[in-house]
Short mmCIF file of C-alpha atoms and ligand atoms in Angstrom, two decimals:
data_model
loop_
_atom_site.label_atom_id
_atom_site.label_comp_id
_atom_site.label_asym_id
_atom_site.label_seq_id
_atom_site.Cartn_x
_atom_site.Cartn_y
_atom_site.Cartn_z
CA MET A 1377 27.90 -1.09 22.17
CA SER A 1378 28.67 -0.11 18.72
CA ASN A 1379 29.63 3.54 17.81
CA TYR A 1380 27.33 3.60 14.73
CA PRO A 1381 24.59 6.31 15.17
CA LYS A 1382 21.13 5.15 16.21
CA PHE A 1383 17.84 6.71 15.41
CA LEU A 1384 14.04 6.04 15.43
CA TYR A 1385 12.01 5.84 12.39
CA THR A 1386 8.17 5.42 12.00
CA SER A 1387 5.79 4.09 9.54
CA GLU A 1388 1.88 3.64 9.53
CA SER A 1389 -0.71 1.64 7.88
CA VAL A 1390 -4.40 1.50 7.94
CA GLY A 1391 -6.71 -1.41 7.49
CA LYS A 1392 -9.19 -2.60 4.78
CA GLY A 1393 -12.08 -0.87 6.67
CA HIS A 1394 -10.17 2.74 6.71
CA PRO A 1395 -12.36 5.06 4.77
CA ASP A 1396 -9.41 6.26 2.35
CA LYS A 1397 -8.48 2.51 1.90
CA LEU A 1398 -12.21 1.69 1.01
CA CYS A 1399 -12.03 4.13 -1.67
CA ASP A 1400 -8.71 2.74 -3.00
CA GLN A 1401 -10.11 -0.68 -3.09
CA ILE A 1402 -13.15 0.37 -4.93
CA ALA A 1403 -11.35 2.31 -7.51
CA ASP A 1404 -9.02 -0.73 -8.18
CA ARG A 1405 -12.15 -3.16 -8.26
CA ILE A 1406 -13.59 -1.17 -10.95
CA LEU A 1407 -10.28 -1.04 -12.79
CA ASP A 1408 -9.92 -4.80 -12.56
CA ALA A 1409 -13.55 -5.27 -13.51
CA TYR A 1410 -12.66 -3.24 -16.78
CA LEU A 1411 -9.42 -5.06 -17.54
CA SER A 1412 -10.91 -8.51 -16.97
CA LYS A 1413 -13.16 -7.76 -19.99
CA ASP A 1414 -11.15 -5.32 -22.04
CA SER A 1415 -7.20 -5.39 -21.45
CA LEU A 1416 -6.96 -2.19 -23.64
CA ALA A 1417 -9.26 -0.12 -21.26
CA LYS A 1418 -8.20 3.53 -20.20
CA VAL A 1419 -9.48 3.93 -16.71
CA ALA A 1420 -8.99 6.82 -14.30
CA VAL A 1421 -11.55 6.52 -11.63
CA GLU A 1422 -11.68 8.12 -8.18
CA CYS A 1423 -14.07 7.61 -5.23
CA ILE A 1424 -15.33 9.34 -2.08
CA VAL A 1425 -17.22 7.50 0.83
CA THR A 1426 -19.04 9.09 3.41
CA GLN A 1427 -21.97 8.25 5.74
CA ASN A 1428 -23.76 5.28 3.76
CA MET A 1429 -22.67 6.83 0.41
CA ALA A 1430 -20.04 6.42 -2.12
CA CYS A 1431 -19.48 8.56 -5.25
CA VAL A 1432 -17.54 7.09 -8.10
CA PHE A 1433 -16.27 9.56 -10.91
CA GLY A 1434 -13.56 9.81 -13.43
CA GLU A 1435 -12.91 9.04 -17.01
CA VAL A 1436 -13.02 5.67 -18.72
CA ASN A 1437 -12.48 4.52 -22.38
CA SER A 1438 -13.51 0.84 -22.94
CA THR A 1439 -15.59 -1.52 -24.98
CA ALA A 1440 -16.55 -3.26 -21.60
CA LYS A 1441 -19.62 -2.54 -19.63
CA VAL A 1442 -19.02 -2.67 -15.88
CA ASN A 1443 -21.57 -2.76 -12.90
CA THR A 1444 -19.95 -0.01 -10.98
CA LYS A 1445 -22.43 -0.34 -8.12
CA ALA A 1446 -21.65 -3.95 -7.68
CA CYS A 1447 -17.96 -3.14 -7.47
CA VAL A 1448 -18.74 -0.69 -4.60
CA VAL A 1449 -21.21 -2.96 -2.66
CA ASP A 1450 -18.61 -6.00 -2.81
CA VAL A 1451 -15.75 -3.84 -1.41
CA ILE A 1452 -18.08 -2.45 1.29
CA ARG A 1453 -19.39 -5.88 2.26
CA GLU A 1454 -15.91 -7.46 2.11
CA ALA A 1455 -14.62 -4.87 4.56
CA GLY A 1456 -17.58 -5.77 6.92
CA TYR A 1457 -19.86 -2.73 6.74
CA ASP A 1458 -23.23 -4.08 7.42
CA ASP A 1459 -25.00 -1.73 9.70
CA ALA A 1460 -26.45 1.56 8.39
CA SER A 1461 -26.76 2.83 12.10
CA THR A 1462 -22.89 2.77 12.30
CA GLY A 1463 -22.58 4.85 9.04
CA MET A 1464 -22.27 2.24 6.36
CA ASP A 1465 -24.26 -0.83 5.09
CA TYR A 1466 -23.42 -2.62 1.93
CA ARG A 1467 -27.11 -3.37 1.30
CA SER A 1468 -28.49 0.19 1.45
CA VAL A 1469 -25.37 2.26 0.42
CA LEU A 1470 -26.18 5.18 -2.03
CA VAL A 1471 -23.85 4.88 -5.00
CA ILE A 1472 -23.60 7.96 -7.15
CA GLU A 1473 -21.72 7.33 -10.25
CA ASN A 1474 -20.57 9.99 -12.74
CA ILE A 1475 -17.86 8.34 -15.43
CA SER A 1476 -17.35 10.02 -18.47
CA ALA A 1477 -14.98 9.40 -21.61
CA GLN A 1478 -11.13 10.15 -21.36
CA SER A 1479 -10.47 13.59 -22.60
CA ASP A 1480 -9.90 13.59 -26.49
CA ASP A 1481 -6.91 15.94 -25.96
CA ILE A 1482 -5.26 13.42 -23.59
CA ARG A 1483 -6.09 10.40 -25.76
CA SER A 1484 -4.49 12.02 -28.96
CA ALA A 1485 -1.51 13.16 -27.02
CA VAL A 1486 -0.87 9.65 -25.50
CA GLU A 1487 -1.89 7.26 -28.41
CA LYS A 1488 -0.11 7.94 -31.77
CA THR A 1489 0.29 5.69 -34.97
CA GLU A 1490 2.88 7.98 -36.61
CA LEU A 1491 5.46 10.70 -35.82
CA ASN A 1492 6.89 12.95 -38.41
CA GLY A 1493 5.54 10.93 -41.20
CA LYS A 1494 7.06 7.64 -39.80
CA MET A 1495 4.76 4.80 -38.71
CA LEU A 1496 5.65 3.89 -35.06
CA ASP A 1497 6.19 0.45 -33.57
CA SER A 1498 3.73 -0.83 -31.03
CA TYR A 1499 6.00 0.43 -27.91
CA ASP A 1500 6.47 3.66 -29.47
CA LYS A 1501 2.62 4.26 -30.10
CA ILE A 1502 1.74 4.80 -26.45
CA GLY A 1503 3.34 7.76 -24.75
CA ALA A 1504 3.17 8.65 -21.02
CA GLY A 1505 -0.37 9.51 -19.86
CA ASP A 1506 0.74 12.57 -17.97
CA GLN A 1507 4.08 14.31 -16.88
CA GLY A 1508 5.33 13.48 -13.39
CA ILE A 1509 7.83 12.18 -11.27
CA MET A 1510 7.92 8.68 -9.75
CA PHE A 1511 10.18 7.21 -7.02
CA GLY A 1512 11.19 3.56 -6.35
CA TYR A 1513 13.02 2.36 -3.23
CA ALA A 1514 14.62 -0.82 -1.96
CA THR A 1515 16.71 -1.60 1.21
CA ASN A 1516 18.43 -4.85 2.22
CA GLU A 1517 16.87 -4.63 5.80
CA THR A 1518 14.27 -7.20 5.00
CA PRO A 1519 14.16 -10.12 2.60
CA GLU A 1520 11.38 -8.24 0.90
CA ARG A 1521 13.73 -5.36 0.39
CA MET A 1522 11.21 -3.13 2.11
CA PRO A 1523 11.62 -0.96 5.18
CA LEU A 1524 10.76 -2.91 8.18
CA THR A 1525 8.62 -0.32 9.91
CA LEU A 1526 6.16 -0.51 6.98
CA MET A 1527 6.21 -4.20 6.79
CA LEU A 1528 5.23 -4.52 10.36
CA ALA A 1529 2.70 -1.73 10.33
CA ASN A 1530 1.18 -3.56 7.40
CA ARG A 1531 1.49 -6.92 9.20
CA ILE A 1532 -0.59 -5.58 12.01
CA VAL A 1533 -3.41 -4.33 10.30
CA GLU A 1534 -3.69 -7.41 8.21
CA GLU A 1535 -3.85 -9.42 11.33
CA ILE A 1536 -6.61 -7.27 12.78
CA GLU A 1537 -8.53 -7.73 9.68
CA ASN A 1538 -8.09 -11.58 10.13
CA LEU A 1539 -9.29 -11.27 13.92
CA ARG A 1540 -12.20 -9.11 12.73
CA LYS A 1541 -13.57 -12.22 11.01
CA THR A 1542 -13.45 -14.35 14.10
CA TYR A 1543 -14.28 -11.79 16.87
CA GLU A 1544 -17.54 -9.94 16.46
CA PHE A 1545 -16.56 -7.04 18.91
CA ILE A 1546 -13.65 -6.06 16.14
CA LYS A 1547 -15.10 -3.57 13.86
CA SER A 1548 -13.79 -2.58 10.44
CA ASP A 1549 -11.69 0.55 10.79
CA CYS A 1550 -8.16 0.40 12.10
CA LYS A 1551 -4.78 2.11 11.93
CA SER A 1552 -1.31 0.95 13.14
CA GLN A 1553 2.05 2.60 13.54
CA VAL A 1554 5.57 0.98 14.32
CA THR A 1555 8.61 2.78 15.46
CA VAL A 1556 11.87 0.92 14.93
CA GLU A 1557 15.35 1.79 16.40
CA TYR A 1558 17.84 1.52 13.64
CA GLU A 1559 21.56 1.49 13.68
CA ASN A 1560 23.18 3.56 10.68
CA ARG A 1561 26.10 1.40 9.53
CA ASP A 1562 27.58 3.54 6.88
CA ASN A 1563 24.15 4.24 5.46
CA GLU A 1564 23.12 0.66 5.67
CA LEU A 1565 19.97 0.43 7.94
CA VAL A 1566 20.16 -2.32 10.53
CA PRO A 1567 16.91 -2.58 12.62
CA LEU A 1568 17.75 -3.14 16.42
CA ARG A 1569 14.47 -3.27 18.16
CA ILE A 1570 10.82 -2.14 17.92
CA ASP A 1571 10.60 0.89 20.17
CA ASN A 1572 6.80 1.33 20.13
CA VAL A 1573 3.62 0.46 18.44
CA VAL A 1574 0.55 2.48 18.09
CA LEU A 1575 -2.79 0.73 17.34
CA SER A 1576 -6.35 2.01 17.01
CA VAL A 1577 -8.85 -0.50 16.26
CA GLN A 1578 -12.67 0.21 16.06
CA HIS A 1579 -14.75 -1.95 18.36
CA ALA A 1580 -18.25 -2.73 19.54
CA ALA A 1581 -19.81 -0.29 21.98
CA ASP A 1582 -20.88 -3.37 24.22
CA LEU A 1583 -17.42 -4.74 24.97
CA GLU A 1584 -18.55 -5.88 28.32
CA LYS A 1585 -20.59 -8.61 26.46
CA TRP A 1586 -17.25 -10.14 25.33
CA THR A 1587 -15.15 -10.27 28.53
CA ASN A 1588 -15.33 -14.09 28.60
CA VAL A 1589 -13.84 -14.55 25.06
CA MET A 1590 -11.23 -11.91 25.67
CA ASN A 1591 -10.20 -13.34 29.01
CA GLU A 1592 -9.90 -16.93 27.44
CA CYS A 1593 -7.54 -15.25 24.82
CA VAL A 1594 -5.37 -13.31 27.23
CA TYR A 1595 -5.37 -15.49 30.24
CA GLY A 1596 -6.34 -18.81 28.72
CA THR A 1597 -9.35 -19.22 31.06
CA SER A 1598 -13.00 -17.68 31.05
CA ASP A 1599 -13.61 -18.98 34.52
CA GLN A 1600 -12.04 -16.29 36.44
CA PRO A 1601 -12.98 -13.05 34.70
CA SER A 1602 -10.13 -10.45 34.99
CA SER A 1603 -10.66 -7.52 36.96
CA LEU A 1604 -9.73 -5.25 34.10
CA LYS A 1605 -12.54 -3.01 32.75
CA PRO A 1606 -13.83 -4.11 29.23
CA LEU A 1607 -11.71 -1.62 27.47
CA GLU A 1608 -8.55 -2.39 29.32
CA LEU A 1609 -9.07 -6.12 28.61
CA PHE A 1610 -9.69 -5.15 24.98
CA ARG A 1611 -6.28 -3.46 25.00
CA ALA A 1612 -4.67 -6.53 26.61
CA PHE A 1613 -6.20 -8.78 24.07
CA LEU A 1614 -4.97 -6.53 21.16
CA ARG A 1615 -1.49 -6.39 22.54
CA LYS A 1616 -1.41 -10.16 22.78
CA LYS A 1617 -2.61 -10.73 19.37
CA ILE A 1618 -0.26 -8.19 17.73
CA ARG A 1619 2.67 -9.47 19.65
CA GLU A 1620 2.19 -12.86 18.00
CA VAL A 1621 2.91 -11.35 14.48
CA LEU A 1622 5.80 -9.28 15.38
CA PRO A 1623 9.40 -10.51 15.56
CA GLU A 1624 10.12 -11.64 18.98
CA GLU A 1625 13.77 -10.96 18.91
CA LEU A 1626 12.91 -7.19 18.14
CA LEU A 1627 10.49 -6.91 21.10
CA LYS A 1628 12.95 -5.16 23.56
CA SER A 1629 11.52 -2.52 25.85
CA THR A 1630 8.83 -2.09 23.25
CA LYS A 1631 6.06 0.25 24.31
CA TYR A 1632 2.41 -0.14 23.22
CA HIS A 1633 -0.11 2.65 22.81
CA ILE A 1634 -3.22 0.66 22.09
CA LEU A 1635 -6.38 2.70 21.54
CA PRO A 1636 -4.73 5.87 22.73
CA SER A 1637 -7.83 7.92 22.01
CA GLY A 1638 -9.70 6.09 24.80
CA LYS A 1639 -12.61 4.54 22.50
CA PHE A 1640 -13.06 3.99 19.07
CA ILE A 1641 -16.80 3.07 18.42
CA ILE A 1642 -17.65 5.53 15.67
CA GLY A 1643 -15.47 4.66 12.72
CA GLY A 1644 -15.24 4.11 9.03
CA PRO A 1645 -17.10 6.66 6.81
CA LYS A 1646 -18.99 7.80 9.56
CA GLY A 1647 -16.01 8.98 11.66
CA ASP A 1648 -14.32 10.39 8.74
CA SER A 1649 -15.00 10.54 4.93
CA GLY A 1650 -12.66 8.85 2.63
CA LEU A 1651 -10.95 9.59 -0.66
CA THR A 1652 -8.81 7.71 -3.02
CA GLY A 1653 -5.03 8.43 -3.29
CA ARG A 1654 -4.99 9.68 0.17
CA LYS A 1655 -2.67 6.81 1.57
CA THR A 1656 0.20 7.08 -0.86
CA ILE A 1657 2.84 6.55 1.90
CA VAL A 1658 1.16 3.57 3.04
CA ASP A 1659 1.05 2.33 -0.50
CA THR A 1660 4.66 2.71 -0.92
CA TYR A 1661 7.47 2.92 1.34
CA GLY A 1662 6.18 4.10 4.75
CA GLY A 1663 8.13 7.55 4.48
CA PHE A 1664 11.42 6.07 3.42
CA GLY A 1665 13.03 7.29 0.16
CA LEU A 1666 10.73 9.72 -1.75
CA HIS A 1667 7.38 10.10 -3.02
CA GLY A 1668 6.45 11.97 -6.33
CA GLY A 1669 2.85 12.60 -5.17
CA GLY A 1670 0.85 10.56 -7.70
CA SER A 1671 -1.36 7.94 -6.41
CA PHE A 1672 -2.06 4.35 -7.86
CA SER A 1673 -5.56 3.10 -7.39
CA GLY A 1674 -8.08 3.31 -10.10
CA LYS A 1675 -5.27 4.09 -12.82
CA ASP A 1676 -4.55 1.71 -15.74
CA TRP A 1677 -0.87 1.24 -16.78
CA THR A 1678 -0.71 4.31 -19.42
CA LYS A 1679 -0.83 6.41 -16.23
CA VAL A 1680 2.88 6.67 -15.42
CA ASP A 1681 1.91 7.49 -11.81
CA ARG A 1682 1.31 3.85 -11.43
CA SER A 1683 3.42 2.05 -14.11
CA GLY A 1684 6.51 4.41 -13.64
CA ALA A 1685 6.39 3.91 -9.94
CA TYR A 1686 6.27 -0.07 -10.15
CA ALA A 1687 9.26 0.14 -12.78
CA ALA A 1688 11.16 2.39 -10.33
CA ARG A 1689 10.52 -0.27 -7.57
CA TRP A 1690 11.81 -3.14 -10.02
CA ILE A 1691 14.85 -1.07 -10.75
CA ALA A 1692 15.69 -0.26 -7.34
CA LYS A 1693 14.98 -3.82 -5.93
CA SER A 1694 17.06 -5.22 -8.84
CA LEU A 1695 19.97 -2.95 -7.67
CA VAL A 1696 19.96 -4.09 -4.23
CA ASP A 1697 19.43 -7.82 -4.96
CA SER A 1698 22.39 -7.74 -7.53
CA ASN A 1699 24.51 -6.27 -4.71
CA ILE A 1700 25.22 -3.09 -6.51
CA CYS A 1701 24.12 -1.19 -3.25
CA LYS A 1702 22.33 -1.84 0.04
CA ARG A 1703 19.80 0.77 -0.50
CA ALA A 1704 18.52 2.27 -3.52
CA LEU A 1705 16.33 5.48 -4.67
CA VAL A 1706 15.44 5.66 -8.15
CA GLN A 1707 13.53 8.52 -9.84
CA ILE A 1708 12.26 8.67 -13.27
CA SER A 1709 10.23 11.35 -15.10
CA TYR A 1710 7.87 11.61 -17.96
CA ALA A 1711 6.26 14.09 -20.22
CA ILE A 1712 2.72 13.70 -21.52
CA GLY A 1713 2.72 11.88 -24.92
CA ILE A 1714 6.45 11.22 -24.86
CA VAL A 1715 7.34 7.45 -24.81
CA SER A 1716 10.80 7.41 -22.92
CA PRO A 1717 11.48 9.02 -19.40
CA VAL A 1718 12.87 12.56 -19.64
CA SER A 1719 15.11 11.79 -16.73
CA CYS A 1720 16.63 8.98 -14.55
CA TYR A 1721 18.28 9.55 -11.23
CA VAL A 1722 19.78 7.07 -8.81
CA ASP A 1723 20.81 7.44 -5.03
CA THR A 1724 22.51 4.53 -3.17
CA TYR A 1725 22.90 6.77 0.01
CA GLY A 1726 26.70 6.01 -0.35
CA THR A 1727 26.36 2.22 -0.35
CA GLY A 1728 26.95 1.66 -4.12
CA VAL A 1729 29.94 -0.57 -5.13
CA ILE A 1730 30.25 1.32 -8.51
CA ASP A 1731 29.72 4.97 -9.57
CA ASN A 1732 26.22 6.34 -10.05
CA ASP A 1733 26.92 7.16 -13.81
CA LYS A 1734 27.67 3.43 -14.31
CA ILE A 1735 24.61 2.62 -12.50
CA ILE A 1736 22.37 4.61 -14.76
CA LYS A 1737 24.14 2.98 -17.61
CA ILE A 1738 23.05 -0.28 -16.30
CA ILE A 1739 19.57 0.97 -15.88
CA ASN A 1740 19.50 2.16 -19.37
CA GLU A 1741 20.63 -1.04 -20.86
CA ASN A 1742 18.35 -3.26 -18.70
CA PHE A 1743 15.09 -1.54 -18.35
CA ASP A 1744 12.82 -0.29 -21.24
CA LEU A 1745 10.87 2.23 -19.55
CA ARG A 1746 8.45 3.18 -22.37
CA PRO A 1747 4.88 2.62 -20.89
CA LYS A 1748 4.03 -0.10 -23.08
CA ALA A 1749 7.26 -1.86 -22.43
CA ILE A 1750 6.71 -1.62 -18.74
CA CYS A 1751 3.27 -2.98 -19.11
CA ALA A 1752 4.47 -5.89 -21.02
CA ALA A 1753 7.35 -6.77 -18.73
CA LEU A 1754 5.24 -6.40 -15.45
CA GLY A 1755 1.80 -7.68 -16.79
CA LEU A 1756 -0.05 -4.43 -15.88
CA ASP A 1757 -2.86 -5.10 -18.48
CA LYS A 1758 -4.25 -7.98 -16.28
CA PRO A 1759 -6.77 -7.52 -13.51
CA VAL A 1760 -4.00 -7.76 -10.64
CA TYR A 1761 -4.92 -4.45 -8.79
CA GLY A 1762 -7.60 -5.23 -6.32
CA ARG A 1763 -5.22 -7.30 -3.76
CA LEU A 1764 -2.57 -4.52 -4.06
CA SER A 1765 -5.07 -1.72 -2.98
CA VAL A 1766 -4.49 -2.62 0.60
CA TYR A 1767 -1.37 -3.55 2.65
CA GLY A 1768 0.87 -1.93 0.22
CA HIS A 1769 1.81 -2.22 -3.49
CA PHE A 1770 5.46 -3.41 -2.85
CA GLY A 1771 7.17 -6.02 -0.98
CA ARG A 1772 4.27 -8.70 -2.03
CA LYS A 1773 4.82 -12.04 -3.43
CA GLY A 1774 3.27 -12.69 -6.71
CA TYR A 1775 4.10 -9.44 -8.71
CA LYS A 1776 6.64 -9.05 -11.37
CA TRP A 1777 8.06 -6.02 -10.09
CA GLU A 1778 9.26 -7.59 -7.16
CA GLU A 1779 11.15 -10.25 -9.18
CA SER A 1780 14.54 -8.89 -9.53
CA LYS A 1781 16.65 -8.70 -12.62
CA ASN A 1782 20.23 -10.15 -12.00
CA LEU A 1783 22.26 -7.11 -13.08
CA LYS A 1784 25.87 -7.60 -14.13
CA PHE A 1785 28.12 -4.82 -13.31
P1 AMP B 1386 -6.94 10.05 8.52
O1 AMP B 1386 -6.62 8.50 8.36
O2 AMP B 1386 -5.89 10.90 8.48
O3 AMP B 1386 -8.08 10.19 7.60
O4 AMP B 1386 -7.43 10.14 10.11
C1 AMP B 1386 -8.83 9.63 10.54
C2 AMP B 1386 -8.59 8.09 11.09
O5 AMP B 1386 -8.48 8.21 12.40
C3 AMP B 1386 -10.04 7.50 10.79
O6 AMP B 1386 -10.35 7.18 9.40
C4 AMP B 1386 -10.00 6.41 11.73
O7 AMP B 1386 -9.26 5.38 11.02
C5 AMP B 1386 -9.18 6.90 12.82
N1 AMP B 1386 -9.98 7.06 13.81
C6 AMP B 1386 -11.37 7.76 14.02
N2 AMP B 1386 -11.77 7.71 15.21
C7 AMP B 1386 -11.00 7.27 16.01
C8 AMP B 1386 -10.78 6.98 17.49
N3 AMP B 1386 -11.78 7.23 18.18
N4 AMP B 1386 -9.65 6.58 18.04
C9 AMP B 1386 -8.55 6.41 17.20
N5 AMP B 1386 -8.68 6.56 15.78
C10 AMP B 1386 -9.83 7.00 15.21
#
């Protein structure tokens, strides 16, 4: 037994059919639709979903014409909502749209051609779209440099979404939560075991119709139906399925709280209305690091809530991958209309091999944090956002903010 302190830490995630996540996906689907036709589009859209209804509102400046309703319908259909009696049907959903032009005051503050009589270069023409604070975090506890708790919570809801496509009794709404026991080795976090998993999955009201299928999965036979009641059998089924996607070596005395509410028949927008930007912790680091409060979905790159947070993650991950520290938290902040950040802060939780002021110097020398420079480096004017709007914006393959710079120190 080591003498390092141990602690439990928890992250949660939500599936594709969760009402708040539906809204994030709709907002990013609309953003992608604009960007695919007009890479200069300025987009800030929000969404609400409630019983068989979606409202899309916000501000857009673009030469492109986008079919907002088609974006809403596609997201709802892909999430499996096809029955108005359960509160949402892509075929009959009422879509209310109220999108206006971006405020002229904001536009003129953000886009300038000259300053004090001097013509500006293209990177200096676009200032930050708002003031705000953004955080990026990275940790060496996983190959993705992400908190294990969040990676596992995301993996579970992604697996439930895969299962939904095969098993009719699994419905669209779900939430997961994973608690890991960590050892704190001089501030480096080492996962020891998964302490517990919480999982709620919306299900068909007539689970008894599916006992053979569930028996087959749980016991390998449908000949001798188990004596478990349908809900118990569903719990056993879910437990078996999620164990398959969790790292076996960490399943030590793990407790499972599956459907702790007892039943979950009413779900999605009927169970709970949804709103964009309500799952910021699921989108980022699962409660590790810090969060500036700004959400991502529906916002183009001039909104530093998004581009600044992606850049801060890129910096934090680059610091860890360059072995400058084992964990990194990076904060940057902006003022509306001003191109460069007004501050930059770093915390290595005492794991840094060089002083913080040297790290800040390395950041300043290696990362151009003007919004347009971030956009160019990370490819943010492309329609890349739809896939990110569920299962997290970080720790995913195929995105430039995950490709660390090799920093010399
Ligand atoms: P929130 O994510 O904070 O909006 O919390 C509400 C969420 O709880 C819903 O959107 C569902 O994902 C989930 N939920 C709704 N009904 C149930 C239920 N019967 N059992 C477990 N979870 C549920």
